Amino acid sequence: GFVIYDSEGKIIKSLLDRPGKKCNEFDQPCFALLDSALNIYLYDTGNLAIKKLNFDLQLKKAITMDGSSTIFGPQFVINENSEKPYLVATIQNASSLKIYSLDWKKCLIIRFGEEGLPRFLMPTAITQDKNGVLYIISPQEKMVIKVKLPEKIF
């Protein structure tokens, strides 16, 4: 399940009562981020989707992800400092990154081994610094790579 606690440890929001495979249901949610507007981006492992919810846990959008597993993700970061904010997700079985505009109308795929990036078999964990530079780990290669995305993605 997915639970939001207040600063005193009390449950204020919960998805524990919505298991399943339908659009507004969840099957093994395992990774979540908040944006500055308090939208929640939640990876729903069993449904192979990243779901965008408002803070009242109402589904706003969902996108199906390929190449996923409970252990490795995909993991994702949100860059709101860009002229057009975006979400970057690691797609481990496809050796790629998917970059989505936050309205989810546009998508860019970057494949490792192309576009000047090293070959990466299974990109998993991802983080970014304050300048939007990505740091991605691949446990199979036992390495971390640094990826500077272009100033304008979309």
PDB file of C-alpha atoms in Angstrom:
ATOM      1  CA  GLY A   1       0.000   0.000   0.000  1.00  0.00           C
ATOM      2  CA  PHE A   2       0.829   3.675  -0.005  1.00  0.00           C
ATOM      3  CA  VAL A   3       0.438   5.829   3.083  1.00  0.00           C
ATOM      4  CA  ILE A   4       1.112   9.525   3.821  1.00  0.00           C
ATOM      5  CA  TYR A   5       1.895  10.423   7.423  1.00  0.00           C
ATOM      6  CA  ASP A   6       1.884  13.796   9.144  1.00  0.00           C
ATOM      7  CA  SER A   7       4.856  15.034  11.188  1.00  0.00           C
ATOM      8  CA  GLU A   8       3.564  13.192  14.276  1.00  0.00           C
ATOM      9  CA  GLY A   9       3.286   9.823  12.529  1.00  0.00           C
ATOM     10  CA  LYS A  10      -0.491   9.827  12.053  1.00  0.00           C
ATOM     11  CA  ILE A  11      -1.910   8.550   8.769  1.00  0.00           C
ATOM     12  CA  ILE A  12      -3.470  11.396   6.792  1.00  0.00           C
ATOM     13  CA  LYS A  13      -3.912   9.686   3.391  1.00  0.00           C
ATOM     14  CA  SER A  14      -3.878   6.041   2.337  1.00  0.00           C
ATOM     15  CA  LEU A  15      -4.289   3.861  -0.734  1.00  0.00           C
ATOM     16  CA  LEU A  16      -4.515   0.673   1.323  1.00  0.00           C
ATOM     17  CA  ASP A  17      -8.191   0.276   0.439  1.00  0.00           C
ATOM     18  CA  ARG A  18      -7.690   0.405  -3.360  1.00  0.00           C
ATOM     19  CA  PRO A  19      -5.802  -2.743  -4.448  1.00  0.00           C
ATOM     20  CA  GLY A  20      -6.343  -4.056  -7.949  1.00  0.00           C
ATOM     21  CA  LYS A  21      -5.725  -3.764 -11.669  1.00  0.00           C
ATOM     22  CA  LYS A  22      -8.234  -1.064 -12.671  1.00  0.00           C
ATOM     23  CA  CYS A  23      -7.215   2.486 -13.547  1.00  0.00           C
ATOM     24  CA  ASN A  24      -7.721   4.018 -10.083  1.00  0.00           C
ATOM     25  CA  GLU A  25      -6.485   0.911  -8.228  1.00  0.00           C
ATOM     26  CA  PHE A  26      -2.966  -0.003  -7.180  1.00  0.00           C
ATOM     27  CA  ASP A  27      -0.929  -3.200  -7.161  1.00  0.00           C
ATOM     28  CA  GLN A  28       2.360  -2.982  -5.239  1.00  0.00           C
ATOM     29  CA  PRO A  29       3.099   0.764  -5.351  1.00  0.00           C
ATOM     30  CA  CYS A  30       6.801   1.092  -4.597  1.00  0.00           C
ATOM     31  CA  PHE A  31       8.256   4.495  -5.470  1.00  0.00           C
ATOM     32  CA  ALA A  32       6.797   7.997  -5.085  1.00  0.00           C
ATOM     33  CA  LEU A  33       7.773  11.659  -5.486  1.00  0.00           C
ATOM     34  CA  LEU A  34       6.018  14.957  -4.839  1.00  0.00           C
ATOM     35  CA  ASP A  35       6.225  17.993  -7.090  1.00  0.00           C
ATOM     36  CA  SER A  36       5.938  21.581  -5.846  1.00  0.00           C
ATOM     37  CA  ALA A  37       2.155  21.559  -6.447  1.00  0.00           C
ATOM     38  CA  LEU A  38       1.899  18.484  -4.168  1.00  0.00           C
ATOM     39  CA  ASN A  39       1.028  16.132  -7.007  1.00  0.00           C
ATOM     40  CA  ILE A  40       2.166  12.608  -6.233  1.00  0.00           C
ATOM     41  CA  TYR A  41       3.949  10.575  -8.898  1.00  0.00           C
ATOM     42  CA  LEU A  42       3.658   6.928  -7.875  1.00  0.00           C
ATOM     43  CA  TYR A  43       5.146   3.867  -9.552  1.00  0.00           C
ATOM     44  CA  ASP A  44       2.525   1.128  -9.492  1.00  0.00           C
ATOM     45  CA  THR A  45       4.616  -2.018  -9.970  1.00  0.00           C
ATOM     46  CA  GLY A  46       1.848  -4.559 -10.503  1.00  0.00           C
ATOM     47  CA  ASN A  47       0.103  -2.338 -13.041  1.00  0.00           C
ATOM     48  CA  LEU A  48       3.376  -1.313 -14.767  1.00  0.00           C
ATOM     49  CA  ALA A  49       2.494   2.375 -14.620  1.00  0.00           C
ATOM     50  CA  ILE A  50       3.549   5.716 -13.229  1.00  0.00           C
ATOM     51  CA  LYS A  51       0.427   7.360 -11.874  1.00  0.00           C
ATOM     52  CA  LYS A  52       0.022  11.061 -11.174  1.00  0.00           C
ATOM     53  CA  LEU A  53      -2.346  11.794  -8.303  1.00  0.00           C
ATOM     54  CA  ASN A  54      -3.380  14.998  -6.616  1.00  0.00           C
ATOM     55  CA  PHE A  55      -2.781  15.284  -2.865  1.00  0.00           C
ATOM     56  CA  ASP A  56      -6.304  13.947  -2.235  1.00  0.00           C
ATOM     57  CA  LEU A  57      -5.088  10.748  -3.987  1.00  0.00           C
ATOM     58  CA  GLN A  58      -7.367  11.216  -6.982  1.00  0.00           C
ATOM     59  CA  LEU A  59      -5.862   9.883 -10.203  1.00  0.00           C
ATOM     60  CA  LYS A  60      -5.000  12.646 -12.712  1.00  0.00           C
ATOM     61  CA  LYS A  61      -2.960  10.697 -15.294  1.00  0.00           C
ATOM     62  CA  ALA A  62      -1.276   7.337 -15.792  1.00  0.00           C
ATOM     63  CA  ILE A  63       1.350   6.147 -18.222  1.00  0.00           C
ATOM     64  CA  THR A  64       2.283   2.541 -18.822  1.00  0.00           C
ATOM     65  CA  MET A  65       5.968   1.739 -18.412  1.00  0.00           C
ATOM     66  CA  ASP A  66       7.861  -1.095 -20.048  1.00  0.00           C
ATOM     67  CA  GLY A  67      10.755  -3.060 -18.615  1.00  0.00           C
ATOM     68  CA  SER A  68       9.855  -2.933 -14.958  1.00  0.00           C
ATOM     69  CA  SER A  69      10.303  -5.005 -11.833  1.00  0.00           C
ATOM     70  CA  THR A  70       9.444  -4.671  -8.166  1.00  0.00           C
ATOM     71  CA  ILE A  71      13.099  -4.520  -7.120  1.00  0.00           C
ATOM     72  CA  PHE A  72      14.550  -2.074  -9.629  1.00  0.00           C
ATOM     73  CA  GLY A  73      11.849   0.344 -10.578  1.00  0.00           C
ATOM     74  CA  PRO A  74      11.693   2.232 -12.798  1.00  0.00           C
ATOM     75  CA  GLN A  75      12.973   5.009 -10.633  1.00  0.00           C
ATOM     76  CA  PHE A  76      12.320   8.594 -11.626  1.00  0.00           C
ATOM     77  CA  VAL A  77      13.097  12.221 -10.848  1.00  0.00           C
ATOM     78  CA  ILE A  78      11.224  15.423 -11.575  1.00  0.00           C
ATOM     79  CA  ASN A  79      12.957  18.560 -12.833  1.00  0.00           C
ATOM     80  CA  GLU A  80      10.789  21.607 -12.214  1.00  0.00           C
ATOM     81  CA  ASN A  81      13.656  24.077 -12.745  1.00  0.00           C
ATOM     82  CA  SER A  82      13.574  23.621 -16.507  1.00  0.00           C
ATOM     83  CA  GLU A  83      11.678  26.047 -18.749  1.00  0.00           C
ATOM     84  CA  LYS A  84       9.271  23.155 -19.370  1.00  0.00           C
ATOM     85  CA  PRO A  85       9.307  20.825 -16.343  1.00  0.00           C
ATOM     86  CA  TYR A  86       9.729  17.113 -16.962  1.00  0.00           C
ATOM     87  CA  LEU A  87       9.982  13.669 -15.377  1.00  0.00           C
ATOM     88  CA  VAL A  88      12.892  11.319 -16.203  1.00  0.00           C
ATOM     89  CA  ALA A  89      12.407   7.564 -15.641  1.00  0.00           C
ATOM     90  CA  THR A  90      14.953   4.760 -15.899  1.00  0.00           C
ATOM     91  CA  ILE A  91      13.796   1.844 -18.035  1.00  0.00           C
ATOM     92  CA  GLN A  92      16.152  -0.930 -17.044  1.00  0.00           C
ATOM     93  CA  ASN A  93      15.276  -3.758 -19.436  1.00  0.00           C
ATOM     94  CA  ALA A  94      15.311  -1.353 -22.381  1.00  0.00           C
ATOM     95  CA  SER A  95      18.635   0.320 -21.402  1.00  0.00           C
ATOM     96  CA  SER A  96      17.050   3.725 -21.772  1.00  0.00           C
ATOM     97  CA  LEU A  97      15.622   6.810 -20.141  1.00  0.00           C
ATOM     98  CA  LYS A  98      12.146   8.121 -20.865  1.00  0.00           C
ATOM     99  CA  ILE A  99      11.582  11.831 -20.405  1.00  0.00           C
ATOM    100  CA  TYR A 100       7.993  13.052 -20.102  1.00  0.00           C
ATOM    101  CA  SER A 101       6.635  16.576 -19.979  1.00  0.00           C
ATOM    102  CA  LEU A 102       4.676  16.943 -16.737  1.00  0.00           C
ATOM    103  CA  ASP A 103       1.451  17.297 -18.721  1.00  0.00           C
ATOM    104  CA  TRP A 104       2.487  13.936 -20.249  1.00  0.00           C
ATOM    105  CA  LYS A 105       1.749  15.092 -23.771  1.00  0.00           C
ATOM    106  CA  LYS A 106       5.382  14.717 -24.914  1.00  0.00           C
ATOM    107  CA  CYS A 107       7.930  11.937 -24.501  1.00  0.00           C
ATOM    108  CA  LEU A 108      11.593  11.662 -25.437  1.00  0.00           C
ATOM    109  CA  ILE A 109      13.517   8.370 -25.259  1.00  0.00           C
ATOM    110  CA  ILE A 110      17.289   8.371 -24.727  1.00  0.00           C
ATOM    111  CA  ARG A 111      18.989   5.026 -25.286  1.00  0.00           C
ATOM    112  CA  PHE A 112      22.231   4.137 -23.568  1.00  0.00           C
ATOM    113  CA  GLY A 113      24.938   3.247 -26.067  1.00  0.00           C
ATOM    114  CA  GLU A 114      23.660   5.996 -28.400  1.00  0.00           C
ATOM    115  CA  GLU A 115      23.818   9.795 -28.367  1.00  0.00           C
ATOM    116  CA  GLY A 116      27.239   9.791 -26.684  1.00  0.00           C
ATOM    117  CA  LEU A 117      26.119   7.796 -23.637  1.00  0.00           C
ATOM    118  CA  PRO A 118      27.878   4.612 -22.503  1.00  0.00           C
ATOM    119  CA  ARG A 119      26.143   1.267 -22.899  1.00  0.00           C
ATOM    120  CA  PHE A 120      24.213   0.545 -19.733  1.00  0.00           C
ATOM    121  CA  LEU A 121      22.522  -2.822 -19.346  1.00  0.00           C
ATOM    122  CA  MET A 122      20.237  -2.074 -16.418  1.00  0.00           C
ATOM    123  CA  PRO A 123      19.948   1.550 -15.280  1.00  0.00           C
ATOM    124  CA  THR A 124      18.171   1.564 -11.936  1.00  0.00           C
ATOM    125  CA  ALA A 125      18.514   4.203  -9.232  1.00  0.00           C
ATOM    126  CA  ILE A 126      18.503   7.819 -10.373  1.00  0.00           C
ATOM    127  CA  THR A 127      18.974  11.150  -8.663  1.00  0.00           C
ATOM    128  CA  GLN A 128      19.734  14.692  -9.781  1.00  0.00           C
ATOM    129  CA  ASP A 129      21.612  17.657  -8.426  1.00  0.00           C
ATOM    130  CA  LYS A 130      20.275  21.213  -8.152  1.00  0.00           C
ATOM    131  CA  ASN A 131      21.383  21.912 -11.745  1.00  0.00           C
ATOM    132  CA  GLY A 132      19.362  19.000 -13.144  1.00  0.00           C
ATOM    133  CA  VAL A 133      22.406  16.797 -13.826  1.00  0.00           C
ATOM    134  CA  LEU A 134      21.369  13.147 -13.530  1.00  0.00           C
ATOM    135  CA  TYR A 135      23.334  10.437 -11.731  1.00  0.00           C
ATOM    136  CA  ILE A 136      22.279   6.910 -12.647  1.00  0.00           C
ATOM    137  CA  ILE A 137      23.535   3.610 -11.259  1.00  0.00           C
ATOM    138  CA  SER A 138      23.726   0.247 -12.981  1.00  0.00           C
ATOM    139  CA  PRO A 139      24.401  -2.620 -10.582  1.00  0.00           C
ATOM    140  CA  GLN A 140      25.421  -5.009 -13.385  1.00  0.00           C
ATOM    141  CA  GLU A 141      28.207  -2.722 -14.593  1.00  0.00           C
ATOM    142  CA  LYS A 142      28.948  -1.512 -11.056  1.00  0.00           C
ATOM    143  CA  MET A 143      29.091   2.079 -12.208  1.00  0.00           C
ATOM    144  CA  VAL A 144      27.415   5.441 -11.905  1.00  0.00           C
ATOM    145  CA  ILE A 145      27.149   7.700 -14.920  1.00  0.00           C
ATOM    146  CA  LYS A 146      26.565  11.417 -15.031  1.00  0.00           C
ATOM    147  CA  VAL A 147      24.104  12.662 -17.667  1.00  0.00           C
ATOM    148  CA  LYS A 148      23.648  16.339 -18.498  1.00  0.00           C
ATOM    149  CA  LEU A 149      20.452  16.746 -20.469  1.00  0.00           C
ATOM    150  CA  PRO A 150      20.066  19.570 -23.001  1.00  0.00           C
ATOM    151  CA  GLU A 151      18.779  22.919 -21.696  1.00  0.00           C
ATOM    152  CA  LYS A 152      15.595  22.579 -23.728  1.00  0.00           C
ATOM    153  CA  ILE A 153      14.048  19.126 -23.731  1.00  0.00           C
ATOM    154  CA  PHE A 154      10.685  20.031 -25.273  1.00  0.00           C
TER     155      PHE A 154
END
